[in-house]
Amino acid sequence: AINFDDGLETWQIDTGKIQGSVAADSSYVYVGDNAGTFGAYDISAGTKGWTYTANNIKSDVILTNGIAYFVNEYLKVGSLVALDTTKQTAKWIFTATDKTQIWAAPAVTDDAVYDASGSTLYKLNKEYGVAVWSFKAGKSIRATPVVDSTGIIYFGSSDGYFYAVSKDGKLVWKYQVNAEISGSAVVD
């Protein structure tokens, strides 16, 4: 951790390779690594508070209302984990039926979680991690989807299209860019 006032290191921890952003609340910094350790470290001192064992954490950690969301991979099959940071246990784990890779962290709204596995975008029930609907793109979706204030979900795909999908899982429009899209959108 670095002090923003003077740029000096305040503490340091040893982890495996970190493949995404960390998250923090007022007590802990949450870190996932490729060795499969999800750790909660004291925000002031860097001391280990607790850990959760996974396989290979491959995404940003998204923290909302005490739930940490991250992608865990085992043998090229991705699962989305919703980890209750108070109970220090998985609230739910979602693995797509086709058992493909999940490439990016989810988008989390007040009532749903959106993420992609392979070329399929899923809307998950936030409480139980059950798929509400799915939408199939032409090829892999490799970035976090973005949800606007009206509930439209935006994402790009390796098929060279940028998609807008309604909150009930229907295609609103798609725009061809003639190149693979591997980054997230920005919505105003």
PDB file of N, CA and C in Angstrom, residues 91-167:
ATOM      1  N   LYS A  91     -21.254 -17.038  -1.040  1.00  0.00           N
ATOM      2  CA  LYS A  91     -22.714 -16.915  -1.021  1.00  0.00           C
ATOM      3  C   LYS A  91     -23.281 -17.792  -2.129  1.00  0.00           C
ATOM      4  N   TRP A  92     -22.639 -17.723  -3.301  1.00  0.00           N
ATOM      5  CA  TRP A  92     -22.967 -18.591  -4.425  1.00  0.00           C
ATOM      6  C   TRP A  92     -21.803 -18.628  -5.397  1.00  0.00           C
ATOM      7  N   ILE A  93     -21.802 -19.658  -6.230  1.00  0.00           N
ATOM      8  CA  ILE A  93     -20.811 -19.813  -7.300  1.00  0.00           C
ATOM      9  C   ILE A  93     -21.573 -20.172  -8.562  1.00  0.00           C
ATOM     10  N   PHE A  94     -21.338 -19.403  -9.637  1.00  0.00           N
ATOM     11  CA  PHE A  94     -22.002 -19.655 -10.915  1.00  0.00           C
ATOM     12  C   PHE A  94     -20.997 -20.191 -11.923  1.00  0.00           C
ATOM     13  N   THR A  95     -21.328 -21.325 -12.525  1.00  0.00           N
ATOM     14  CA  THR A  95     -20.568 -21.883 -13.640  1.00  0.00           C
ATOM     15  C   THR A  95     -21.556 -22.116 -14.774  1.00  0.00           C
ATOM     16  N   ALA A  96     -21.252 -21.592 -15.948  1.00  0.00           N
ATOM     17  CA  ALA A  96     -22.148 -21.759 -17.097  1.00  0.00           C
ATOM     18  C   ALA A  96     -22.257 -23.229 -17.471  1.00  0.00           C
ATOM     19  N   THR A  97     -23.396 -23.596 -18.014  1.00  0.00           N
ATOM     20  CA  THR A  97     -23.620 -25.000 -18.372  1.00  0.00           C
ATOM     21  C   THR A  97     -22.646 -25.500 -19.434  1.00  0.00           C
ATOM     22  N   ASP A  98     -22.161 -24.588 -20.299  1.00  0.00           N
ATOM     23  CA  ASP A  98     -21.195 -25.027 -21.320  1.00  0.00           C
ATOM     24  C   ASP A  98     -19.766 -25.058 -20.787  1.00  0.00           C
ATOM     25  N   LYS A  99     -19.582 -24.675 -19.542  1.00  0.00           N
ATOM     26  CA  LYS A  99     -18.292 -24.741 -18.846  1.00  0.00           C
ATOM     27  C   LYS A  99     -17.156 -24.060 -19.619  1.00  0.00           C
ATOM     28  N   THR A 100     -17.424 -22.843 -20.094  1.00  0.00           N
ATOM     29  CA  THR A 100     -16.403 -22.077 -20.812  1.00  0.00           C
ATOM     30  C   THR A 100     -15.743 -21.073 -19.863  1.00  0.00           C
ATOM     31  N   GLN A 101     -14.762 -20.375 -20.389  1.00  0.00           N
ATOM     32  CA  GLN A 101     -14.040 -19.402 -19.584  1.00  0.00           C
ATOM     33  C   GLN A 101     -14.859 -18.138 -19.361  1.00  0.00           C
ATOM     34  N   ILE A 102     -14.708 -17.580 -18.182  1.00  0.00           N
ATOM     35  CA  ILE A 102     -15.218 -16.245 -17.876  1.00  0.00           C
ATOM     36  C   ILE A 102     -13.991 -15.347 -17.877  1.00  0.00           C
ATOM     37  N   TRP A 103     -13.985 -14.358 -18.741  1.00  0.00           N
ATOM     38  CA  TRP A 103     -12.786 -13.561 -18.970  1.00  0.00           C
ATOM     39  C   TRP A 103     -12.679 -12.321 -18.097  1.00  0.00           C
ATOM     40  N   ALA A 104     -13.797 -11.819 -17.581  1.00  0.00           N
ATOM     41  CA  ALA A 104     -13.745 -10.528 -16.899  1.00  0.00           C
ATOM     42  C   ALA A 104     -14.660 -10.500 -15.684  1.00  0.00           C
ATOM     43  N   ALA A 105     -14.456  -9.496 -14.873  1.00  0.00           N
ATOM     44  CA  ALA A 105     -15.291  -9.280 -13.695  1.00  0.00           C
ATOM     45  C   ALA A 105     -16.704  -8.915 -14.131  1.00  0.00           C
ATOM     46  N   PRO A 106     -17.664  -9.096 -13.244  1.00  0.00           N
ATOM     47  CA  PRO A 106     -19.054  -8.804 -13.597  1.00  0.00           C
ATOM     48  C   PRO A 106     -19.399  -7.330 -13.447  1.00  0.00           C
ATOM     49  N   ALA A 107     -20.545  -6.976 -14.004  1.00  0.00           N
ATOM     50  CA  ALA A 107     -21.193  -5.695 -13.703  1.00  0.00           C
ATOM     51  C   ALA A 107     -22.260  -6.028 -12.665  1.00  0.00           C
ATOM     52  N   VAL A 108     -22.305  -5.251 -11.602  1.00  0.00           N
ATOM     53  CA  VAL A 108     -23.243  -5.513 -10.511  1.00  0.00           C
ATOM     54  C   VAL A 108     -24.172  -4.317 -10.377  1.00  0.00           C
ATOM     55  N   THR A 109     -25.482  -4.575 -10.394  1.00  0.00           N
ATOM     56  CA  THR A 109     -26.480  -3.527 -10.206  1.00  0.00           C
ATOM     57  C   THR A 109     -27.244  -3.801  -8.908  1.00  0.00           C
ATOM     58  N   ASP A 110     -28.259  -3.008  -8.630  1.00  0.00           N
ATOM     59  CA  ASP A 110     -29.038  -3.199  -7.406  1.00  0.00           C
ATOM     60  C   ASP A 110     -29.720  -4.555  -7.342  1.00  0.00           C
ATOM     61  N   ASP A 111     -30.113  -5.096  -8.496  1.00  0.00           N
ATOM     62  CA  ASP A 111     -30.890  -6.331  -8.478  1.00  0.00           C
ATOM     63  C   ASP A 111     -30.312  -7.485  -9.289  1.00  0.00           C
ATOM     64  N   ALA A 112     -29.171  -7.283  -9.944  1.00  0.00           N
ATOM     65  CA  ALA A 112     -28.649  -8.340 -10.810  1.00  0.00           C
ATOM     66  C   ALA A 112     -27.132  -8.276 -10.923  1.00  0.00           C
ATOM     67  N   VAL A 113     -26.587  -9.372 -11.427  1.00  0.00           N
ATOM     68  CA  VAL A 113     -25.165  -9.470 -11.748  1.00  0.00           C
ATOM     69  C   VAL A 113     -25.088  -9.908 -13.205  1.00  0.00           C
ATOM     70  N   TYR A 114     -24.266  -9.210 -14.008  1.00  0.00           N
ATOM     71  CA  TYR A 114     -24.110  -9.524 -15.431  1.00  0.00           C
ATOM     72  C   TYR A 114     -22.663  -9.921 -15.692  1.00  0.00           C
ATOM     73  N   ASP A 115     -22.489 -11.063 -16.340  1.00  0.00           N
ATOM     74  CA  ASP A 115     -21.151 -11.466 -16.755  1.00  0.00           C
ATOM     75  C   ASP A 115     -21.277 -12.414 -17.942  1.00  0.00           C
ATOM     76  N   ALA A 116     -20.159 -12.655 -18.588  1.00  0.00           N
ATOM     77  CA  ALA A 116     -20.154 -13.497 -19.779  1.00  0.00           C
ATOM     78  C   ALA A 116     -19.277 -14.709 -19.554  1.00  0.00           C
ATOM     79  N   SER A 117     -19.703 -15.812 -20.126  1.00  0.00           N
ATOM     80  CA  SER A 117     -18.920 -17.036 -20.161  1.00  0.00           C
ATOM     81  C   SER A 117     -18.839 -17.439 -21.624  1.00  0.00           C
ATOM     82  N   GLY A 118     -17.618 -17.488 -22.153  1.00  0.00           N
ATOM     83  CA  GLY A 118     -17.466 -17.746 -23.589  1.00  0.00           C
ATOM     84  C   GLY A 118     -18.114 -16.625 -24.374  1.00  0.00           C
ATOM     85  N   SER A 119     -19.053 -16.963 -25.227  1.00  0.00           N
ATOM     86  CA  SER A 119     -19.733 -15.955 -26.058  1.00  0.00           C
ATOM     87  C   SER A 119     -21.132 -15.632 -25.539  1.00  0.00           C
ATOM     88  N   THR A 120     -21.446 -16.042 -24.323  1.00  0.00           N
ATOM     89  CA  THR A 120     -22.786 -15.846 -23.782  1.00  0.00           C
ATOM     90  C   THR A 120     -22.780 -14.876 -22.612  1.00  0.00           C
ATOM     91  N   LEU A 121     -23.630 -13.852 -22.699  1.00  0.00           N
ATOM     92  CA  LEU A 121     -23.848 -12.909 -21.603  1.00  0.00           C
ATOM     93  C   LEU A 121     -24.968 -13.465 -20.729  1.00  0.00           C
ATOM     94  N   TYR A 122     -24.762 -13.431 -19.419  1.00  0.00           N
ATOM     95  CA  TYR A 122     -25.766 -13.913 -18.469  1.00  0.00           C
ATOM     96  C   TYR A 122     -26.223 -12.791 -17.546  1.00  0.00           C
ATOM     97  N   LYS A 123     -27.516 -12.799 -17.260  1.00  0.00           N
ATOM     98  CA  LYS A 123     -28.055 -12.005 -16.160  1.00  0.00           C
ATOM     99  C   LYS A 123     -28.304 -12.997 -15.043  1.00  0.00           C
ATOM    100  N   LEU A 124     -27.680 -12.750 -13.888  1.00  0.00           N
ATOM    101  CA  LEU A 124     -27.823 -13.642 -12.747  1.00  0.00           C
ATOM    102  C   LEU A 124     -28.646 -12.977 -11.655  1.00  0.00           C
ATOM    103  N   ASN A 125     -29.446 -13.781 -10.981  1.00  0.00           N
ATOM    104  CA  ASN A 125     -30.142 -13.326  -9.798  1.00  0.00           C
ATOM    105  C   ASN A 125     -29.085 -13.002  -8.752  1.00  0.00           C
ATOM    106  N   LYS A 126     -29.129 -11.793  -8.213  1.00  0.00           N
ATOM    107  CA  LYS A 126     -28.079 -11.339  -7.307  1.00  0.00           C
ATOM    108  C   LYS A 126     -28.058 -12.113  -5.990  1.00  0.00           C
ATOM    109  N   GLU A 127     -29.198 -12.558  -5.552  1.00  0.00           N
ATOM    110  CA  GLU A 127     -29.287 -13.256  -4.268  1.00  0.00           C
ATOM    111  C   GLU A 127     -28.786 -14.698  -4.351  1.00  0.00           C
ATOM    112  N   TYR A 128     -29.079 -15.401  -5.453  1.00  0.00           N
ATOM    113  CA  TYR A 128     -28.790 -16.837  -5.539  1.00  0.00           C
ATOM    114  C   TYR A 128     -27.805 -17.228  -6.641  1.00  0.00           C
ATOM    115  N   GLY A 129     -27.446 -16.307  -7.543  1.00  0.00           N
ATOM    116  CA  GLY A 129     -26.501 -16.635  -8.603  1.00  0.00           C
ATOM    117  C   GLY A 129     -27.054 -17.532  -9.682  1.00  0.00           C
ATOM    118  N   VAL A 130     -28.361 -17.547  -9.849  1.00  0.00           N
ATOM    119  CA  VAL A 130     -29.027 -18.374 -10.850  1.00  0.00           C
ATOM    120  C   VAL A 130     -29.243 -17.544 -12.113  1.00  0.00           C
ATOM    121  N   ALA A 131     -29.025 -18.145 -13.280  1.00  0.00           N
ATOM    122  CA  ALA A 131     -29.213 -17.431 -14.546  1.00  0.00           C
ATOM    123  C   ALA A 131     -30.692 -17.107 -14.750  1.00  0.00           C
ATOM    124  N   VAL A 132     -30.965 -15.820 -15.004  1.00  0.00           N
ATOM    125  CA  VAL A 132     -32.316 -15.351 -15.309  1.00  0.00           C
ATOM    126  C   VAL A 132     -32.546 -15.448 -16.809  1.00  0.00           C
ATOM    127  N   TRP A 133     -31.536 -15.034 -17.588  1.00  0.00           N
ATOM    128  CA  TRP A 133     -31.566 -15.159 -19.033  1.00  0.00           C
ATOM    129  C   TRP A 133     -30.140 -15.182 -19.554  1.00  0.00           C
ATOM    130  N   SER A 134     -30.005 -15.547 -20.819  1.00  0.00           N
ATOM    131  CA  SER A 134     -28.699 -15.507 -21.481  1.00  0.00           C
ATOM    132  C   SER A 134     -28.877 -14.944 -22.886  1.00  0.00           C
ATOM    133  N   PHE A 135     -27.807 -14.326 -23.380  1.00  0.00           N
ATOM    134  CA  PHE A 135     -27.790 -13.755 -24.726  1.00  0.00           C
ATOM    135  C   PHE A 135     -26.499 -14.201 -25.389  1.00  0.00           C
ATOM    136  N   LYS A 136     -26.602 -14.768 -26.572  1.00  0.00           N
ATOM    137  CA  LYS A 136     -25.447 -15.314 -27.282  1.00  0.00           C
ATOM    138  C   LYS A 136     -24.915 -14.311 -28.307  1.00  0.00           C
ATOM    139  N   ALA A 137     -23.638 -13.944 -28.178  1.00  0.00           N
ATOM    140  CA  ALA A 137     -22.952 -13.122 -29.179  1.00  0.00           C
ATOM    141  C   ALA A 137     -22.279 -14.057 -30.183  1.00  0.00           C
ATOM    142  N   GLY A 138     -21.651 -13.479 -31.204  1.00  0.00           N
ATOM    143  CA  GLY A 138     -21.023 -14.288 -32.241  1.00  0.00           C
ATOM    144  C   GLY A 138     -19.767 -15.012 -31.807  1.00  0.00           C
ATOM    145  N   LYS A 139     -18.985 -14.404 -30.913  1.00  0.00           N
ATOM    146  CA  LYS A 139     -17.742 -14.998 -30.398  1.00  0.00           C
ATOM    147  C   LYS A 139     -17.561 -14.554 -28.951  1.00  0.00           C
ATOM    148  N   SER A 140     -16.387 -14.816 -28.397  1.00  0.00           N
ATOM    149  CA  SER A 140     -16.113 -14.554 -26.985  1.00  0.00           C
ATOM    150  C   SER A 140     -16.350 -13.108 -26.572  1.00  0.00           C
ATOM    151  N   ILE A 141     -16.836 -12.964 -25.336  1.00  0.00           N
ATOM    152  CA  ILE A 141     -16.980 -11.660 -24.676  1.00  0.00           C
ATOM    153  C   ILE A 141     -15.896 -11.627 -23.616  1.00  0.00           C
ATOM    154  N   ARG A 142     -14.932 -10.717 -23.775  1.00  0.00           N
ATOM    155  CA  ARG A 142     -13.733 -10.760 -22.933  1.00  0.00           C
ATOM    156  C   ARG A 142     -13.583  -9.575 -21.985  1.00  0.00           C
ATOM    157  N   ALA A 143     -14.605  -8.745 -21.854  1.00  0.00           N
ATOM    158  CA  ALA A 143     -14.512  -7.587 -20.969  1.00  0.00           C
ATOM    159  C   ALA A 143     -15.783  -7.453 -20.140  1.00  0.00           C
ATOM    160  N   THR A 144     -15.678  -6.726 -19.066  1.00  0.00           N
ATOM    161  CA  THR A 144     -16.813  -6.487 -18.186  1.00  0.00           C
ATOM    162  C   THR A 144     -17.901  -5.724 -18.930  1.00  0.00           C
ATOM    163  N   PRO A 145     -19.140  -6.217 -18.892  1.00  0.00           N
ATOM    164  CA  PRO A 145     -20.232  -5.457 -19.510  1.00  0.00           C
ATOM    165  C   PRO A 145     -20.511  -4.188 -18.701  1.00  0.00           C
ATOM    166  N   VAL A 146     -21.175  -3.243 -19.328  1.00  0.00           N
ATOM    167  CA  VAL A 146     -21.538  -1.985 -18.668  1.00  0.00           C
ATOM    168  C   VAL A 146     -23.050  -1.836 -18.748  1.00  0.00           C
ATOM    169  N   VAL A 147     -23.664  -1.399 -17.644  1.00  0.00           N
ATOM    170  CA  VAL A 147     -25.112  -1.236 -17.582  1.00  0.00           C
ATOM    171  C   VAL A 147     -25.417   0.244 -17.377  1.00  0.00           C
ATOM    172  N   ASP A 148     -26.304   0.803 -18.236  1.00  0.00           N
ATOM    173  CA  ASP A 148     -26.646   2.225 -18.078  1.00  0.00           C
ATOM    174  C   ASP A 148     -27.820   2.396 -17.106  1.00  0.00           C
ATOM    175  N   SER A 149     -28.226   3.628 -16.884  1.00  0.00           N
ATOM    176  CA  SER A 149     -29.265   3.929 -15.898  1.00  0.00           C
ATOM    177  C   SER A 149     -30.639   3.391 -16.288  1.00  0.00           C
ATOM    178  N   THR A 150     -30.841   3.039 -17.555  1.00  0.00           N
ATOM    179  CA  THR A 150     -32.127   2.475 -17.990  1.00  0.00           C
ATOM    180  C   THR A 150     -32.112   0.947 -17.996  1.00  0.00           C
ATOM    181  N   GLY A 151     -30.966   0.351 -17.689  1.00  0.00           N
ATOM    182  CA  GLY A 151     -30.861  -1.103 -17.644  1.00  0.00           C
ATOM    183  C   GLY A 151     -30.339  -1.742 -18.909  1.00  0.00           C
ATOM    184  N   ILE A 152     -29.954  -0.942 -19.912  1.00  0.00           N
ATOM    185  CA  ILE A 152     -29.363  -1.493 -21.147  1.00  0.00           C
ATOM    186  C   ILE A 152     -27.935  -1.943 -20.836  1.00  0.00           C
ATOM    187  N   ILE A 153     -27.590  -3.130 -21.326  1.00  0.00           N
ATOM    188  CA  ILE A 153     -26.271  -3.704 -21.096  1.00  0.00           C
ATOM    189  C   ILE A 153     -25.467  -3.567 -22.392  1.00  0.00           C
ATOM    190  N   TYR A 154     -24.240  -3.034 -22.278  1.00  0.00           N
ATOM    191  CA  TYR A 154     -23.366  -2.808 -23.435  1.00  0.00           C
ATOM    192  C   TYR A 154     -22.107  -3.655 -23.288  1.00  0.00           C
ATOM    193  N   PHE A 155     -21.683  -4.254 -24.394  1.00  0.00           N
ATOM    194  CA  PHE A 155     -20.444  -5.032 -24.388  1.00  0.00           C
ATOM    195  C   PHE A 155     -19.970  -5.250 -25.817  1.00  0.00           C
ATOM    196  N   GLY A 156     -18.688  -5.507 -25.944  1.00  0.00           N
ATOM    197  CA  GLY A 156     -18.108  -5.858 -27.231  1.00  0.00           C
ATOM    198  C   GLY A 156     -17.777  -7.335 -27.260  1.00  0.00           C
ATOM    199  N   SER A 157     -17.520  -7.838 -28.466  1.00  0.00           N
ATOM    200  CA  SER A 157     -17.237  -9.260 -28.638  1.00  0.00           C
ATOM    201  C   SER A 157     -16.080  -9.445 -29.616  1.00  0.00           C
ATOM    202  N   SER A 158     -15.487 -10.625 -29.563  1.00  0.00           N
ATOM    203  CA  SER A 158     -14.424 -10.970 -30.513  1.00  0.00           C
ATOM    204  C   SER A 158     -14.946 -11.073 -31.933  1.00  0.00           C
ATOM    205  N   ASP A 159     -16.263 -11.071 -32.125  1.00  0.00           N
ATOM    206  CA  ASP A 159     -16.841 -11.141 -33.468  1.00  0.00           C
ATOM    207  C   ASP A 159     -16.826  -9.786 -34.190  1.00  0.00           C
ATOM    208  N   GLY A 160     -16.316  -8.737 -33.517  1.00  0.00           N
ATOM    209  CA  GLY A 160     -16.231  -7.422 -34.144  1.00  0.00           C
ATOM    210  C   GLY A 160     -17.487  -6.584 -34.020  1.00  0.00           C
ATOM    211  N   TYR A 161     -18.408  -6.991 -33.167  1.00  0.00           N
ATOM    212  CA  TYR A 161     -19.632  -6.218 -32.942  1.00  0.00           C
ATOM    213  C   TYR A 161     -19.661  -5.657 -31.525  1.00  0.00           C
ATOM    214  N   PHE A 162     -20.257  -4.473 -31.412  1.00  0.00           N
ATOM    215  CA  PHE A 162     -20.552  -3.866 -30.123  1.00  0.00           C
ATOM    216  C   PHE A 162     -22.065  -3.992 -29.940  1.00  0.00           C
ATOM    217  N   TYR A 163     -22.478  -4.567 -28.811  1.00  0.00           N
ATOM    218  CA  TYR A 163     -23.880  -4.920 -28.582  1.00  0.00           C
ATOM    219  C   TYR A 163     -24.535  -4.028 -27.530  1.00  0.00           C
ATOM    220  N   ALA A 164     -25.840  -3.818 -27.700  1.00  0.00           N
ATOM    221  CA  ALA A 164     -26.711  -3.242 -26.676  1.00  0.00           C
ATOM    222  C   ALA A 164     -27.843  -4.238 -26.479  1.00  0.00           C
ATOM    223  N   VAL A 165     -28.007  -4.704 -25.243  1.00  0.00           N
ATOM    224  CA  VAL A 165     -29.005  -5.717 -24.922  1.00  0.00           C
ATOM    225  C   VAL A 165     -29.919  -5.156 -23.833  1.00  0.00           C
ATOM    226  N   SER A 166     -31.216  -5.370 -23.986  1.00  0.00           N
ATOM    227  CA  SER A 166     -32.183  -4.847 -23.018  1.00  0.00           C
ATOM    228  C   SER A 166     -32.102  -5.609 -21.695  1.00  0.00           C
ATOM    229  N   LYS A 167     -32.705  -5.036 -20.653  1.00  0.00           N
ATOM    230  CA  LYS A 167     -32.662  -5.675 -19.340  1.00  0.00           C
ATOM    231  C   LYS A 167     -33.430  -6.994 -19.288  1.00  0.00           C
TER     232      LYS A 167
END
